[in-house]
Short mmCIF file of C-alpha atoms in Angstrom, two decimals:
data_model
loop_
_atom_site.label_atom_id
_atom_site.label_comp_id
_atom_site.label_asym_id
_atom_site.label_seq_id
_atom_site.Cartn_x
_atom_site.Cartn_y
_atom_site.Cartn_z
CA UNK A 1 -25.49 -28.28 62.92
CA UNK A 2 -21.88 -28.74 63.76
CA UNK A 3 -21.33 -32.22 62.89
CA UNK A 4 -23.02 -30.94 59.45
CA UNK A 5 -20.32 -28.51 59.16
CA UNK A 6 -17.67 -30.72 59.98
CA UNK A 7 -18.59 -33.18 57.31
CA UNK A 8 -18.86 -30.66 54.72
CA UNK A 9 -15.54 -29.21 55.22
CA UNK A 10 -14.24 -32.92 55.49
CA UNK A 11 -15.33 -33.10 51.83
CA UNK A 12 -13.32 -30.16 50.80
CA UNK A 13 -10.16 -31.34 52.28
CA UNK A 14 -10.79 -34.81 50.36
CA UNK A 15 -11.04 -33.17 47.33
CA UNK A 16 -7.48 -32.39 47.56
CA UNK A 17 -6.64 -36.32 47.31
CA UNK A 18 -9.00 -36.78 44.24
CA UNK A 19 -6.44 -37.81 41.06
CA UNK A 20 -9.15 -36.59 38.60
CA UNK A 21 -12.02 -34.08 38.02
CA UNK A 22 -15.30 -35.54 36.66
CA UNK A 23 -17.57 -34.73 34.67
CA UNK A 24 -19.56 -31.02 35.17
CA UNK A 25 -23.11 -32.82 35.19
CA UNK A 26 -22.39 -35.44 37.27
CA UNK A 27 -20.69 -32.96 40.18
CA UNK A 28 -23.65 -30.97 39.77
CA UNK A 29 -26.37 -34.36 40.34
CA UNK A 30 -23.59 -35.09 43.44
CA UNK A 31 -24.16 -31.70 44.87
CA UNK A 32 -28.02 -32.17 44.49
CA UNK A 33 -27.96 -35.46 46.14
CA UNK A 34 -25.61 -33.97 48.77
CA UNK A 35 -28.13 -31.42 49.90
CA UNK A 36 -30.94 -33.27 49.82
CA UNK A 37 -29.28 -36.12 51.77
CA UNK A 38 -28.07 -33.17 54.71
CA UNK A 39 -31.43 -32.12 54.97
CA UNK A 40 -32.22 -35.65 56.60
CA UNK A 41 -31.88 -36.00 60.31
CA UNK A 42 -30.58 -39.59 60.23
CA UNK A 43 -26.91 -38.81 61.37
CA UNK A 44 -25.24 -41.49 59.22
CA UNK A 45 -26.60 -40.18 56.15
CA UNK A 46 -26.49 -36.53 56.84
CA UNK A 47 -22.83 -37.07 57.27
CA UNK A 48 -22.43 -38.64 54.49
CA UNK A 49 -24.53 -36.54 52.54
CA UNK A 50 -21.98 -33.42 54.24
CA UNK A 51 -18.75 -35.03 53.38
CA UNK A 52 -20.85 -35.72 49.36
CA UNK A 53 -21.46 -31.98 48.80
CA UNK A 54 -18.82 -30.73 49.94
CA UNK A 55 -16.11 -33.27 47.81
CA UNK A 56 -18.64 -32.37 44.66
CA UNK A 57 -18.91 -28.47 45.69
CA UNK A 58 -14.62 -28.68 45.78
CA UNK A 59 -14.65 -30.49 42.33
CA UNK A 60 -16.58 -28.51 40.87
CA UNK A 61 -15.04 -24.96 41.90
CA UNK A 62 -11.80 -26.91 40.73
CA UNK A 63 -13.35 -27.39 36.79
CA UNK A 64 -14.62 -23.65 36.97
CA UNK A 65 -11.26 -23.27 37.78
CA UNK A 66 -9.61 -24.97 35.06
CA UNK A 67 -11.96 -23.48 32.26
CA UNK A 68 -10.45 -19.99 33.22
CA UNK A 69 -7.00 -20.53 33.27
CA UNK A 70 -4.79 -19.97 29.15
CA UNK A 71 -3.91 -23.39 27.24
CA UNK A 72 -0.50 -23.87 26.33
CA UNK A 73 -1.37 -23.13 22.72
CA UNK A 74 -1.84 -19.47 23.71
CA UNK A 75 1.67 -19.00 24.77
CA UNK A 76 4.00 -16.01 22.80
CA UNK A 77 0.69 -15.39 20.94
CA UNK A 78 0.38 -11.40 20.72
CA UNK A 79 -3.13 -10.50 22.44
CA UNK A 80 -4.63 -6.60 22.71
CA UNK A 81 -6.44 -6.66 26.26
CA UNK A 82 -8.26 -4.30 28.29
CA UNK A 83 -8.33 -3.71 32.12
CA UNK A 84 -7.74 -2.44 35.83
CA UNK A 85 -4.26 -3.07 37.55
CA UNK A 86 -5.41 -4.59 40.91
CA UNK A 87 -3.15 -4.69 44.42
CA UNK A 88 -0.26 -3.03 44.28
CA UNK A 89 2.46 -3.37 41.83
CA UNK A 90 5.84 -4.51 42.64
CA UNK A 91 8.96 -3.48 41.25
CA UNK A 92 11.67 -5.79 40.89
CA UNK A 93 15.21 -5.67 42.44
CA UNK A 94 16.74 -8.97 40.81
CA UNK A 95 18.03 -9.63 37.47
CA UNK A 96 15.53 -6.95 35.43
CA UNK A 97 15.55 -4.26 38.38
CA UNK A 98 13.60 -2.05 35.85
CA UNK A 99 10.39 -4.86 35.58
CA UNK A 100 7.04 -4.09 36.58
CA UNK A 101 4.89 -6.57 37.87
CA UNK A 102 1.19 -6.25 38.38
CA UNK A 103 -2.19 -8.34 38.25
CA UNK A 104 -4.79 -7.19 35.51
CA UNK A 105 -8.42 -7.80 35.79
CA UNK A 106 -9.66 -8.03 32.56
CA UNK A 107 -13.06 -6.46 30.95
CA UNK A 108 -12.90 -7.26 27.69
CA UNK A 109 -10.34 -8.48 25.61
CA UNK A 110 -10.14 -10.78 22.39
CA UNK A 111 -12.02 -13.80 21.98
CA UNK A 112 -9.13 -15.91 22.35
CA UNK A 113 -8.99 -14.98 25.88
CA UNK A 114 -13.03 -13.98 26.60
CA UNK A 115 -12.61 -17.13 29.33
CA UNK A 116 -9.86 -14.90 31.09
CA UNK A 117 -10.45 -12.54 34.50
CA UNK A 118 -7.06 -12.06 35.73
CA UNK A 119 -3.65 -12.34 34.45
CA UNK A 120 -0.22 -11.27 36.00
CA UNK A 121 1.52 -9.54 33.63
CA UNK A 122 5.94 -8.14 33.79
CA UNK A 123 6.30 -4.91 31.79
CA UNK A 124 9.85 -3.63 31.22
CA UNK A 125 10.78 -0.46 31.17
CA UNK A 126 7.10 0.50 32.23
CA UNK A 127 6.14 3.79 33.35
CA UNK A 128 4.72 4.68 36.84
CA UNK A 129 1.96 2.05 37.20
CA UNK A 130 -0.51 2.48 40.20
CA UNK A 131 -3.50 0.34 41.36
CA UNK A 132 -7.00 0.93 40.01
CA UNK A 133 -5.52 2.54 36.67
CA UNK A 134 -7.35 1.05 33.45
CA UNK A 135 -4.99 0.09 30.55
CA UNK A 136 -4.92 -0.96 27.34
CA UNK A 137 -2.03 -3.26 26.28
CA UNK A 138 -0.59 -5.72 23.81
CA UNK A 139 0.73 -9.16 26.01
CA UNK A 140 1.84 -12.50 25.10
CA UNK A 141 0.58 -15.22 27.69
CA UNK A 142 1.72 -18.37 29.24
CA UNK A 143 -0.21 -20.80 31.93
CA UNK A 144 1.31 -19.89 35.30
CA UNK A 145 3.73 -22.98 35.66
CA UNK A 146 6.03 -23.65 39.15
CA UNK A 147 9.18 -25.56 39.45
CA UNK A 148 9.27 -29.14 40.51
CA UNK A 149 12.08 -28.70 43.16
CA UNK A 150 11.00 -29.76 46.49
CA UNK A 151 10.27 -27.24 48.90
CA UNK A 152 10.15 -24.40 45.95
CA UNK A 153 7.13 -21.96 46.18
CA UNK A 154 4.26 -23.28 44.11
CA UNK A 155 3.56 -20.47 41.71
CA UNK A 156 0.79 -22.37 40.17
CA UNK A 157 -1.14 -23.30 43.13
CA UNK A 158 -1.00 -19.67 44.05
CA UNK A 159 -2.09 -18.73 40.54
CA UNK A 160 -5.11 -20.73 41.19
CA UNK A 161 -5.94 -19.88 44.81
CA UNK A 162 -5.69 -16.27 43.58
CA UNK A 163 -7.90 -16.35 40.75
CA UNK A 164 -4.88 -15.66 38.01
CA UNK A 165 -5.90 -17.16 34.51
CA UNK A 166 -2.74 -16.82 32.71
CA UNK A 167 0.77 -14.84 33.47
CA UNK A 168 2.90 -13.29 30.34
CA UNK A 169 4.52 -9.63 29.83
CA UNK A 170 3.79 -6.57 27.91
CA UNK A 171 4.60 -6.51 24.53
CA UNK A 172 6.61 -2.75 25.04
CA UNK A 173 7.08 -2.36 20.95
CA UNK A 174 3.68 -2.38 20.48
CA UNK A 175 0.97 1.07 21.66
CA UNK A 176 -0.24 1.55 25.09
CA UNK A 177 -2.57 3.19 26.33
CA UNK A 178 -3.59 4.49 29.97
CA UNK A 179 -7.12 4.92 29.71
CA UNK A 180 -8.62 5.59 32.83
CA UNK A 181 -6.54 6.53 36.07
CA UNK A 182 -7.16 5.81 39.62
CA UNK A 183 -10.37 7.41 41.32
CA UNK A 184 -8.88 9.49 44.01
CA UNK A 185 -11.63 8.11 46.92
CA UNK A 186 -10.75 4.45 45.98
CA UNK A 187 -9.14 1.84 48.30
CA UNK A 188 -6.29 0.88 45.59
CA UNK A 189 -5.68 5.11 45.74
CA UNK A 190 -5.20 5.33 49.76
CA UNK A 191 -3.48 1.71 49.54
CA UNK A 192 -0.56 3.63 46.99
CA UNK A 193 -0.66 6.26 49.33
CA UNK A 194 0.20 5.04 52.43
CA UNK A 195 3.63 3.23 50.70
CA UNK A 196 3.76 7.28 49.36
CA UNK A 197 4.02 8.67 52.69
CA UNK A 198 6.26 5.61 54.34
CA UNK A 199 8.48 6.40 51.37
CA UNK A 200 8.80 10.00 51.48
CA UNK A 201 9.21 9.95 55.93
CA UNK A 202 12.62 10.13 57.22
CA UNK A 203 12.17 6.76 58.69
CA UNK A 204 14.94 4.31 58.40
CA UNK A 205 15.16 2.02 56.09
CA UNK A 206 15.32 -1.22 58.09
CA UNK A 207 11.69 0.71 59.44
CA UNK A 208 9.90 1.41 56.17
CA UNK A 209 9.27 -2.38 55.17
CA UNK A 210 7.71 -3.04 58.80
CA UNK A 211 5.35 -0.22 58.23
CA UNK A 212 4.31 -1.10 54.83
CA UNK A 213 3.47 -4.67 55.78
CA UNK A 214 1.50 -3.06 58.78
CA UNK A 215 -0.37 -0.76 57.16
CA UNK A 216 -1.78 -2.43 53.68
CA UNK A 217 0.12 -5.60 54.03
CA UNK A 218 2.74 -5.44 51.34
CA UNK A 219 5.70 -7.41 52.08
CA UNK A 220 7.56 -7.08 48.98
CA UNK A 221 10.17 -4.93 50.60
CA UNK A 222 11.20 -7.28 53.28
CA UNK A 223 15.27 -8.10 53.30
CA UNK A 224 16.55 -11.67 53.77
CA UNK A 225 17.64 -9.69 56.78
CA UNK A 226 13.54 -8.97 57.82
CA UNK A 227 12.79 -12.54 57.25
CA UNK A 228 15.86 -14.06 59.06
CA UNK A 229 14.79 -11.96 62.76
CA UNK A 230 11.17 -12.82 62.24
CA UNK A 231 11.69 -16.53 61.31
CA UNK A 232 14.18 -17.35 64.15
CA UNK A 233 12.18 -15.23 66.83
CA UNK A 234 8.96 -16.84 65.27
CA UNK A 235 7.04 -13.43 65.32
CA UNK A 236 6.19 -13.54 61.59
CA UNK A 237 2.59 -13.55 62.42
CA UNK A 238 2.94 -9.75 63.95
CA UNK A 239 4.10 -8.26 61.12
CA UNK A 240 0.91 -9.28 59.09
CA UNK A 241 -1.87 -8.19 59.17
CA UNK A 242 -3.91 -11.08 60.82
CA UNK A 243 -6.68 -11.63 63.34
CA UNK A 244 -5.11 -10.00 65.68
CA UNK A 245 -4.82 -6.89 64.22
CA UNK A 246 -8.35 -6.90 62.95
CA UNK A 247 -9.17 -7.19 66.37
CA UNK A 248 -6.91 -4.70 67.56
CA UNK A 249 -8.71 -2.26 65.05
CA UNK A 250 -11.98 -3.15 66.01
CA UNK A 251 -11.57 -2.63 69.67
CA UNK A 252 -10.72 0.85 68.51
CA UNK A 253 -13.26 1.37 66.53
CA UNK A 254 -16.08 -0.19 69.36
CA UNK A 255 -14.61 2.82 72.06
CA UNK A 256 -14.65 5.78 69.30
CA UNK A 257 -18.48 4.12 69.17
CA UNK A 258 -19.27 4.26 72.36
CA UNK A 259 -17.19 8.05 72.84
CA UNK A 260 -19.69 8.79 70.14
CA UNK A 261 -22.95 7.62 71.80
CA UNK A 262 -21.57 9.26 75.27
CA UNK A 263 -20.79 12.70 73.99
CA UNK A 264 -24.64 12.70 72.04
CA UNK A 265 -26.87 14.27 74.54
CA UNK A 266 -29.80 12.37 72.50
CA UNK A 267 -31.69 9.83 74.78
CA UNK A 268 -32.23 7.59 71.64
CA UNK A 269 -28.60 7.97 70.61
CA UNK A 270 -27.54 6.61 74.04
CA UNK A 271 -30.00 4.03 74.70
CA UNK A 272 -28.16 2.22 70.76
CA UNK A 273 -24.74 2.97 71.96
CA UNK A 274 -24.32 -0.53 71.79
CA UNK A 275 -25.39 -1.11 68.34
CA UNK A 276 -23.37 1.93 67.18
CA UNK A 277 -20.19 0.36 68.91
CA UNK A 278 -20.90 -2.47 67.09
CA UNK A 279 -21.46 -0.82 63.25
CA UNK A 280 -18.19 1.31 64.42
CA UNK A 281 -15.74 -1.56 65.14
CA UNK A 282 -17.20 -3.36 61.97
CA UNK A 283 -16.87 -0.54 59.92
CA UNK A 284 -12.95 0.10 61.43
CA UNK A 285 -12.59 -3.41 60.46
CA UNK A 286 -13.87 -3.94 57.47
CA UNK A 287 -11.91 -0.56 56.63
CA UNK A 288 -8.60 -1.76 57.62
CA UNK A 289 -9.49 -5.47 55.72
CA UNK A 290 -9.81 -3.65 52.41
CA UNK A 291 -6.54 -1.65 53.18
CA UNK A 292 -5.12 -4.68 53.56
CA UNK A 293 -6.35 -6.49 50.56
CA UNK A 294 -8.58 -8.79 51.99
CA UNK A 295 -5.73 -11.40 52.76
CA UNK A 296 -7.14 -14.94 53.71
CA UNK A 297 -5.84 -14.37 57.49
CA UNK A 298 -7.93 -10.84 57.75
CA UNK A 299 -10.78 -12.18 55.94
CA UNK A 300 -11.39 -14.88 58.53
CA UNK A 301 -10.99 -12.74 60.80
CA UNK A 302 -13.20 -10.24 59.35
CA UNK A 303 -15.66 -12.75 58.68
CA UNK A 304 -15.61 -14.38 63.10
CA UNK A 305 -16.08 -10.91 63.55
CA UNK A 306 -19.30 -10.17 61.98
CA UNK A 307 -20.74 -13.68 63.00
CA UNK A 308 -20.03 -12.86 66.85
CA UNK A 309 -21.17 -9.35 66.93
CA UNK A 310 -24.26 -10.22 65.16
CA UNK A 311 -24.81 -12.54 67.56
CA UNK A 312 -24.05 -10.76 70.20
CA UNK A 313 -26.60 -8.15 69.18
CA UNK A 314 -29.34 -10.90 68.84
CA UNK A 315 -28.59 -11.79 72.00
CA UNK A 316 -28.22 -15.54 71.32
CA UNK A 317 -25.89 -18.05 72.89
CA UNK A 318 -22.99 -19.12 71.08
CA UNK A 319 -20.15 -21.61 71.31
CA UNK A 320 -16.27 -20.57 69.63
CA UNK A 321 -15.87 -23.27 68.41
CA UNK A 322 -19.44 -23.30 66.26
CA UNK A 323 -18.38 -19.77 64.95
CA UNK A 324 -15.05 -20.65 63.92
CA UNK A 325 -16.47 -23.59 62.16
CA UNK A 326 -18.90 -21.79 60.59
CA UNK A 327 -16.25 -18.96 59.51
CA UNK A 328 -13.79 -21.91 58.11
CA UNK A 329 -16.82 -23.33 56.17
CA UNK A 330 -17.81 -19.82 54.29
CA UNK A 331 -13.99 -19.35 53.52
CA UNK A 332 -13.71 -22.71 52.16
CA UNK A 333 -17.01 -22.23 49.90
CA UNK A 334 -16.03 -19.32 48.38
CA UNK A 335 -12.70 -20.52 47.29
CA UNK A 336 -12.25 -24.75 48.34
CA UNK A 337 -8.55 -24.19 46.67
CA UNK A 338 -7.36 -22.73 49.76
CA UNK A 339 -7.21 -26.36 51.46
CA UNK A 340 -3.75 -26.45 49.63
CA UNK A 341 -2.27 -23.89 51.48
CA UNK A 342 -0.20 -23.89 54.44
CA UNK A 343 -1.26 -20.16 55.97
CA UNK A 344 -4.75 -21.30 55.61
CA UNK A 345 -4.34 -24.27 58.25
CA UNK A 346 -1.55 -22.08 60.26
CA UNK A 347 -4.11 -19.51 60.91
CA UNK A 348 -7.30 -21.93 61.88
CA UNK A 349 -4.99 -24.17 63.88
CA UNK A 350 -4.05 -21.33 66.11
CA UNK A 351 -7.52 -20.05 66.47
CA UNK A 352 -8.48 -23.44 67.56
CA UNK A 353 -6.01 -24.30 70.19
CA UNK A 354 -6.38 -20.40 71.48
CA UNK A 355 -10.25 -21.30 71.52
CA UNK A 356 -9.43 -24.83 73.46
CA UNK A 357 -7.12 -22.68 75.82
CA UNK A 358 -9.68 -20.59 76.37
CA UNK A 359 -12.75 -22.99 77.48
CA UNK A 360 -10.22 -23.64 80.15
CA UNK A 361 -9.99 -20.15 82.10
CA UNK A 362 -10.44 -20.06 85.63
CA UNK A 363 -8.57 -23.14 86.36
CA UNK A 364 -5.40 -21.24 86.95
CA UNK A 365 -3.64 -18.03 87.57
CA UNK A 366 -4.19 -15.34 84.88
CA UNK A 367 -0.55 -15.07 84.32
CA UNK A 368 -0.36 -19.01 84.01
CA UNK A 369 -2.95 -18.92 81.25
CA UNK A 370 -1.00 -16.53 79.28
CA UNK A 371 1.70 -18.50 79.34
CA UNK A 372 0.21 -21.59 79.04
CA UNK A 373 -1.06 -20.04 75.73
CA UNK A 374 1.85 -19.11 74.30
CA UNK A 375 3.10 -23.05 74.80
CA UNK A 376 0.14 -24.58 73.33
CA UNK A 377 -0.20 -22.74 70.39
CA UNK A 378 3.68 -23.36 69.81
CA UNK A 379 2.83 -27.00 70.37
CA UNK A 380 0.19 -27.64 68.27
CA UNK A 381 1.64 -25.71 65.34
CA UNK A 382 4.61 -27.96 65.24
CA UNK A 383 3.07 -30.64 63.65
CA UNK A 384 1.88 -28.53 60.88
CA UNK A 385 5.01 -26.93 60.33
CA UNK A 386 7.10 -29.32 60.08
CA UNK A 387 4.34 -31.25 57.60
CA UNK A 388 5.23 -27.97 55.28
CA UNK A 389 8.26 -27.81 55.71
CA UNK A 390 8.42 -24.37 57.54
CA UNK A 391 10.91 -23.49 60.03
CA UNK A 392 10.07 -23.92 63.40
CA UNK A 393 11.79 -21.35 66.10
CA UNK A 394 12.56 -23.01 70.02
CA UNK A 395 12.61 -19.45 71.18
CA UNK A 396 9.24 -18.36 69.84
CA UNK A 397 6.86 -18.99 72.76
CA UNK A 398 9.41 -16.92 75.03
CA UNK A 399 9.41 -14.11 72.59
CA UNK A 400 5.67 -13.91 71.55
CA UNK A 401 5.28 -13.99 75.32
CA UNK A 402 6.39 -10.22 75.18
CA UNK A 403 5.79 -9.41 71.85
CA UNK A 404 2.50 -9.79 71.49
CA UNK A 405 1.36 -7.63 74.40
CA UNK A 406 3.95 -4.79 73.02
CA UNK A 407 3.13 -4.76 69.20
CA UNK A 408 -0.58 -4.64 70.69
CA UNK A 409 -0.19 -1.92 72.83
CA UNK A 410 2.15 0.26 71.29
CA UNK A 411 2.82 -0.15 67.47
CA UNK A 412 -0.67 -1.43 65.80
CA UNK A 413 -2.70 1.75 67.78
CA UNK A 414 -0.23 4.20 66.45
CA UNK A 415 -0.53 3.00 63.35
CA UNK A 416 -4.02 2.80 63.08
CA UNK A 417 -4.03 6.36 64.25
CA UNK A 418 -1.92 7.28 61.61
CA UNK A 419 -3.66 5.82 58.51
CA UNK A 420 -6.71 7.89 60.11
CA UNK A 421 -5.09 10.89 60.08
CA UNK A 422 -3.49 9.96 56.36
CA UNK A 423 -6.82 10.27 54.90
CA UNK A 424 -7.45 14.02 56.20
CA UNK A 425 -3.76 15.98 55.52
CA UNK A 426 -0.78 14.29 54.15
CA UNK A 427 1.79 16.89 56.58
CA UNK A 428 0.12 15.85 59.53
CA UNK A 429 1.10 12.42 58.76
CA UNK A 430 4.57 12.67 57.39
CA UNK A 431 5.37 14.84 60.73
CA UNK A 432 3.80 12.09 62.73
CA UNK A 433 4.89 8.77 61.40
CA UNK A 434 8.21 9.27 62.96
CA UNK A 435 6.81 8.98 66.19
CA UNK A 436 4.78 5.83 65.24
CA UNK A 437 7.51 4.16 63.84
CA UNK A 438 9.67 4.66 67.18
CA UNK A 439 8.89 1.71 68.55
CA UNK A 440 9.69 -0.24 65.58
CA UNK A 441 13.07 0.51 66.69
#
């Protein structure tokens, strides 16, 4: 089963050298040939057959793709289209401080864009715009294009990865019309509301951004300033929301399970306390996941989760390294694109070499393991750094070696605490965030 995996996720990653897509039909005869030639238990072919389905599967997912995405006909043509503003939209502080930008997922619209799902739209001079409100607008559209500089940051590729079919702005002399606004119980609702409360605190400013990025992972309000401190300490990773986090947030949610079962004087109750840990840190999880987006990094995450605790539960044996190949093949079925980018391999890479680091335990002192950790990882992320042409920070493994264990411990809980207590009275929270943002400072 492994080596099966492996060769199927070898076929993604070739598809990323392939100069041309072919033809739907004959992708979709590849794919059946792949499968049927992976059912066989002759290893040379089953490989073969692996590394088949999963170039055609890649391919393939790369013409659906395509057939989305606007022609350059359509640009500065005037379209009326319908939909729901998705994430969270971001106003700009540049040239057009008063421009809106936000993604639309479309439910109807003209036929000339029928093909469409999402677009990414700039609306000057726009009005208080909030995720899950339904509009109607008038928009000219453009294919999402990137500049050829190397080094630049490929808005295209993102476009793709991201599922946005064309980009454009609102046409602001022409009607429109807010038609539905944002159910109050929805996660786009408590994702606005959380950057509510972080704006209306008394927190500092230099604060504000760190617990935004924390709490639904919006990193729009990062200074060069923000980025400079993280980059050169290398301690980027802790101010995402990432595995570690998800974990962090399970864990919490697996003791509030098990306080639960403990405090239920119900035999029955007690006896599952196990299996109500279990829904409880998935359900913390999977909460915390959405708040965030579902971002690639907390998605995997998510995704290892589920796979070990279901395990776990079934009581079956299981090797790390089978579930993180298993969690890297689902996230590369449901969207192959994401070969092409960098945080993608960043985030496997250092699951594998903390998985590698970890089939080694009990050959050395606790504390040497830690720190032996910390080195490896920094190691064996080098290479793919510099490939990308990221930064890469000499200090990093020094200062992870104490910031990891103190962002754990004493700003994700508090935190996570505090979104809790968000949902249930909006005082509470603005009284308490000060204290949770403390040791931010």
């Amino acid at each position: 089963m492994r080596v099966r995996m492996l060769a199927i996720i070898i076929g993604i990653c070739l598809a990323a050298f392939t100069p041309f897509l072919p033809d739907r039909l004959l992708l979709l005869m590849a794919i059946g040939l792949g499968l049927g030639l992976l059912l066989i238990r002759n290893t040379p072919l089953f490989c073969i057959g692996g590394i088949l389905l999963g170039l055609a599967w890649a391919l393939f997912y790369g013409q659906i793709q395509l057939a989305h995405t606007v022609s350059a006909r359509g640009i500065a043509t005037e379209l009326e289209v319908y939909g729901t503003v998705t994430g969270i939209p971001v106003q700009s502080s540049g040239v057009e401080p008063d421009a809106t930008s936000f993604t639309l997922a479309l439910d109807s619209s003209a036929n000339a864009v029928s093909r469409l799902r999402n677009i990414r739209l700039s609306w000057y001079g726009a009005p208080p715009i909030k995720a899950g409100q339904r509009w109607q607008f008038s928009v000219k559209l453009k294919p999402a294009s990137s500049l050829v500089n190397a080094g630049s940051f490929d808005y295209k590729l993102w476009a793709l990865i991201n599922n946005i079919d064309a980009v454009g702005s609102v046409v602001s002399s022409l009607p429109t019309q807010l038609l539905a606004d944002t159910p109050t119980r929805s996660v786009a609702r408590l994702r606005g509301r959380w950057l509510d409360l972080v704006n209306r605190s008394e927190v500092g400013v230099k604060i504000k951004p760190l617990l935004e990025a924390l709490g639904v992972g919006y990193k729009k309000n990062f200074t060069d300033q923000h980025n400079k401190v993280l980059v050169a300490t290398g301690t980027s990773h802790l101010m995402v929301i990432s595995g570690l986090h998800i974990g962090l947030c399970a864990g919490f949610g697996w003791w509030l399970g098990i306080l639960i079962a403990h405090l239920t004087h119900i035999p029955i109750v007690r006896g599952w306390r196990n299996n109500i840990a279990s829904g409880a840190a998935l359900l913390m999880a999977l909460l915390y996941c959405a708040m965030a987006g579902f971002a690639v990094p907390t998605t995997r995450a998510l995704l290892m989760l589920v796979l070990v605790i279901l395990l776990k539960l079934n009581w079956r044996r299981f090797f790390a390294v089978d579930v993180l190949l298993l969690v890297m093949l689902a996230v590369l079925i449901l969207n192959p694109l994401l070969v092409l980018n960098a945080s993608f391999w960043l985030s496997f890479i250092a699951v594998a070499i903390l998985v590698l680091v970890a089939v080694q335990r009990g050959q050395g002192r606790d504390w040497w393991q830690v720190i032996a950790t910390q080195w490896w990882v920094f190691v064996g992320l080098i290479p793919v750094l510099a490939i990308v042409g990221l930064p890469i920070s000499l200090i990093s493994p020094v200062v992870n070696l104490v910031a990891i264990p103190f962002v754990s411990m004493f700003v994700v809980p508090p935190i996570l605490l505090l979104m809790l207590v968000s949902f249930i009275s909006e005082p509470a929270t603005l009284w308490m965030i000060s204290l949770a943002s403390y040791p931010l400072k």
